[in-house]
Amino acid sequence: MTQALAPFFRQQFFDQNGNPLSGGKIYFNVCGSTSESKNTYEDYLGSTLNTNPVILNSSGVAKIYGIGLYDVWIYNSRDELIESIL
């Protein structure tokens, strides 16, 4: 079983102005790595892989579950870095 990366099964992301991060991209890597991607899942059973990056819908929402620790990079739809969580 996987652990939720977000407090709920759906997580919403926002840009610097507080607007939903429509079409944003969330990259997940192994902790301490800038190149080794790490799987996340659409469901809590870990049976459906997310793409990497996870592409946010028009409301800036995605379902994200994972196992362990991750380094995370959040980009807008124009591939501009919004935030990194290392």
JSON list of N, CA, C and O in Angstrom, two decimals, residues 1-2 8 10 25 32 35-36 50 61 63 74-75 77 79 81-82 84 86:
[
{"chain": "A", "resi": 1, "resn": "MET", "atom": "N", "xyz": [0.85, -1.18, 0.00]},
{"chain": "A", "resi": 1, "resn": "MET", "atom": "CA", "xyz": [0.00, 0.00, 0.00]},
{"chain": "A", "resi": 1, "resn": "MET", "atom": "C", "xyz": [0.89, 1.24, 0.00]},
{"chain": "A", "resi": 1, "resn": "MET", "atom": "O", "xyz": [1.94, 1.27, 0.60]},
{"chain": "A", "resi": 2, "resn": "THR", "atom": "N", "xyz": [0.45, 2.28, -0.69]},
{"chain": "A", "resi": 2, "resn": "THR", "atom": "CA", "xyz": [1.21, 3.52, -0.78]},
{"chain": "A", "resi": 2, "resn": "THR", "atom": "C", "xyz": [0.77, 4.50, 0.30]},
{"chain": "A", "resi": 2, "resn": "THR", "atom": "O", "xyz": [-0.28, 4.34, 0.90]},
{"chain": "A", "resi": 8, "resn": "PHE", "atom": "N", "xyz": [-5.03, 14.74, 1.02]},
{"chain": "A", "resi": 8, "resn": "PHE", "atom": "CA", "xyz": [-6.23, 14.17, 0.42]},
{"chain": "A", "resi": 8, "resn": "PHE", "atom": "C", "xyz": [-5.84, 13.44, -0.85]},
{"chain": "A", "resi": 8, "resn": "PHE", "atom": "O", "xyz": [-4.72, 13.58, -1.33]},
{"chain": "A", "resi": 10, "resn": "ARG", "atom": "N", "xyz": [-6.79, 14.10, -3.74]},
{"chain": "A", "resi": 10, "resn": "ARG", "atom": "CA", "xyz": [-6.64, 15.12, -4.78]},
{"chain": "A", "resi": 10, "resn": "ARG", "atom": "C", "xyz": [-5.89, 16.30, -4.19]},
{"chain": "A", "resi": 10, "resn": "ARG", "atom": "O", "xyz": [-6.20, 16.74, -3.09]},
{"chain": "A", "resi": 25, "resn": "LYS", "atom": "N", "xyz": [3.05, 21.28, -14.31]},
{"chain": "A", "resi": 25, "resn": "LYS", "atom": "CA", "xyz": [3.77, 20.01, -14.36]},
{"chain": "A", "resi": 25, "resn": "LYS", "atom": "C", "xyz": [4.50, 19.79, -13.03]},
{"chain": "A", "resi": 25, "resn": "LYS", "atom": "O", "xyz": [5.21, 20.68, -12.57]},
{"chain": "A", "resi": 32, "resn": "GLY", "atom": "N", "xyz": [17.49, 13.61, -3.34]},
{"chain": "A", "resi": 32, "resn": "GLY", "atom": "CA", "xyz": [18.90, 13.86, -3.54]},
{"chain": "A", "resi": 32, "resn": "GLY", "atom": "C", "xyz": [19.36, 13.69, -4.97]},
{"chain": "A", "resi": 32, "resn": "GLY", "atom": "O", "xyz": [20.53, 13.90, -5.27]},
{"chain": "A", "resi": 35, "resn": "SER", "atom": "N", "xyz": [18.21, 13.66, -11.49]},
{"chain": "A", "resi": 35, "resn": "SER", "atom": "CA", "xyz": [17.92, 12.98, -12.75]},
{"chain": "A", "resi": 35, "resn": "SER", "atom": "C", "xyz": [17.18, 11.66, -12.62]},
{"chain": "A", "resi": 35, "resn": "SER", "atom": "O", "xyz": [16.65, 11.17, -13.61]},
{"chain": "A", "resi": 36, "resn": "GLU", "atom": "N", "xyz": [17.12, 11.06, -11.44]},
{"chain": "A", "resi": 36, "resn": "GLU", "atom": "CA", "xyz": [16.47, 9.75, -11.29]},
{"chain": "A", "resi": 36, "resn": "GLU", "atom": "C", "xyz": [15.02, 9.94, -10.85]},
{"chain": "A", "resi": 36, "resn": "GLU", "atom": "O", "xyz": [14.73, 10.26, -9.71]},
{"chain": "A", "resi": 50, "resn": "ASN", "atom": "N", "xyz": [1.17, 7.37, -12.34]},
{"chain": "A", "resi": 50, "resn": "ASN", "atom": "CA", "xyz": [1.06, 8.70, -12.92]},
{"chain": "A", "resi": 50, "resn": "ASN", "atom": "C", "xyz": [2.15, 8.84, -13.97]},
{"chain": "A", "resi": 50, "resn": "ASN", "atom": "O", "xyz": [3.15, 8.14, -13.95]},
{"chain": "A", "resi": 61, "resn": "VAL", "atom": "N", "xyz": [-5.43, 20.51, -10.47]},
{"chain": "A", "resi": 61, "resn": "VAL", "atom": "CA", "xyz": [-5.63, 19.36, -9.58]},
{"chain": "A", "resi": 61, "resn": "VAL", "atom": "C", "xyz": [-5.02, 18.09, -10.17]},
{"chain": "A", "resi": 61, "resn": "VAL", "atom": "O", "xyz": [-5.05, 17.89, -11.39]},
{"chain": "A", "resi": 63, "resn": "LYS", "atom": "N", "xyz": [-4.32, 13.68, -8.75]},
{"chain": "A", "resi": 63, "resn": "LYS", "atom": "CA", "xyz": [-4.31, 12.66, -7.69]},
{"chain": "A", "resi": 63, "resn": "LYS", "atom": "C", "xyz": [-2.88, 12.15, -7.60]},
{"chain": "A", "resi": 63, "resn": "LYS", "atom": "O", "xyz": [-2.33, 11.70, -8.60]},
{"chain": "A", "resi": 74, "resn": "ILE", "atom": "N", "xyz": [7.93, 21.94, -9.25]},
{"chain": "A", "resi": 74, "resn": "ILE", "atom": "CA", "xyz": [6.63, 22.37, -9.73]},
{"chain": "A", "resi": 74, "resn": "ILE", "atom": "C", "xyz": [6.85, 23.46, -10.79]},
{"chain": "A", "resi": 74, "resn": "ILE", "atom": "O", "xyz": [7.50, 24.47, -10.51]},
{"chain": "A", "resi": 75, "resn": "TYR", "atom": "N", "xyz": [6.32, 23.21, -11.99]},
{"chain": "A", "resi": 75, "resn": "TYR", "atom": "CA", "xyz": [6.45, 24.13, -13.12]},
{"chain": "A", "resi": 75, "resn": "TYR", "atom": "C", "xyz": [5.08, 24.56, -13.60]},
{"chain": "A", "resi": 75, "resn": "TYR", "atom": "O", "xyz": [4.12, 23.81, -13.47]},
{"chain": "A", "resi": 77, "resn": "SER", "atom": "N", "xyz": [2.65, 25.81, -16.99]},
{"chain": "A", "resi": 77, "resn": "SER", "atom": "CA", "xyz": [2.47, 25.21, -18.32]},
{"chain": "A", "resi": 77, "resn": "SER", "atom": "C", "xyz": [3.49, 25.74, -19.33]},
{"chain": "A", "resi": 77, "resn": "SER", "atom": "O", "xyz": [3.65, 25.15, -20.40]},
{"chain": "A", "resi": 79, "resn": "ASP", "atom": "N", "xyz": [6.67, 25.86, -18.65]},
{"chain": "A", "resi": 79, "resn": "ASP", "atom": "CA", "xyz": [7.93, 25.26, -18.18]},
{"chain": "A", "resi": 79, "resn": "ASP", "atom": "C", "xyz": [8.79, 26.22, -17.37]},
{"chain": "A", "resi": 79, "resn": "ASP", "atom": "O", "xyz": [10.01, 26.13, -17.36]},
{"chain": "A", "resi": 81, "resn": "LEU", "atom": "N", "xyz": [9.87, 27.39, -13.64]},
{"chain": "A", "resi": 81, "resn": "LEU", "atom": "CA", "xyz": [9.89, 26.82, -12.30]},
{"chain": "A", "resi": 81, "resn": "LEU", "atom": "C", "xyz": [9.11, 27.70, -11.34]},
{"chain": "A", "resi": 81, "resn": "LEU", "atom": "O", "xyz": [9.35, 28.91, -11.24]},
{"chain": "A", "resi": 82, "resn": "ILE", "atom": "N", "xyz": [8.16, 27.09, -10.64]},
{"chain": "A", "resi": 82, "resn": "ILE", "atom": "CA", "xyz": [7.37, 27.79, -9.62]},
{"chain": "A", "resi": 82, "resn": "ILE", "atom": "C", "xyz": [7.98, 27.56, -8.24]},
{"chain": "A", "resi": 82, "resn": "ILE", "atom": "O", "xyz": [8.15, 28.48, -7.46]},
{"chain": "A", "resi": 84, "resn": "SER", "atom": "N", "xyz": [10.61, 24.45, -5.91]},
{"chain": "A", "resi": 84, "resn": "SER", "atom": "CA", "xyz": [11.23, 23.14, -5.73]},
{"chain": "A", "resi": 84, "resn": "SER", "atom": "C", "xyz": [11.16, 22.78, -4.25]},
{"chain": "A", "resi": 84, "resn": "SER", "atom": "O", "xyz": [11.33, 23.65, -3.39]},
{"chain": "A", "resi": 86, "resn": "LEU", "atom": "N", "xyz": [12.92, 20.16, -1.86]},
{"chain": "A", "resi": 86, "resn": "LEU", "atom": "CA", "xyz": [14.02, 19.19, -1.80]},
{"chain": "A", "resi": 86, "resn": "LEU", "atom": "C", "xyz": [14.27, 18.76, -0.38]},
{"chain": "A", "resi": 86, "resn": "LEU", "atom": "O", "xyz": [14.04, 19.47, 0.54]}
]
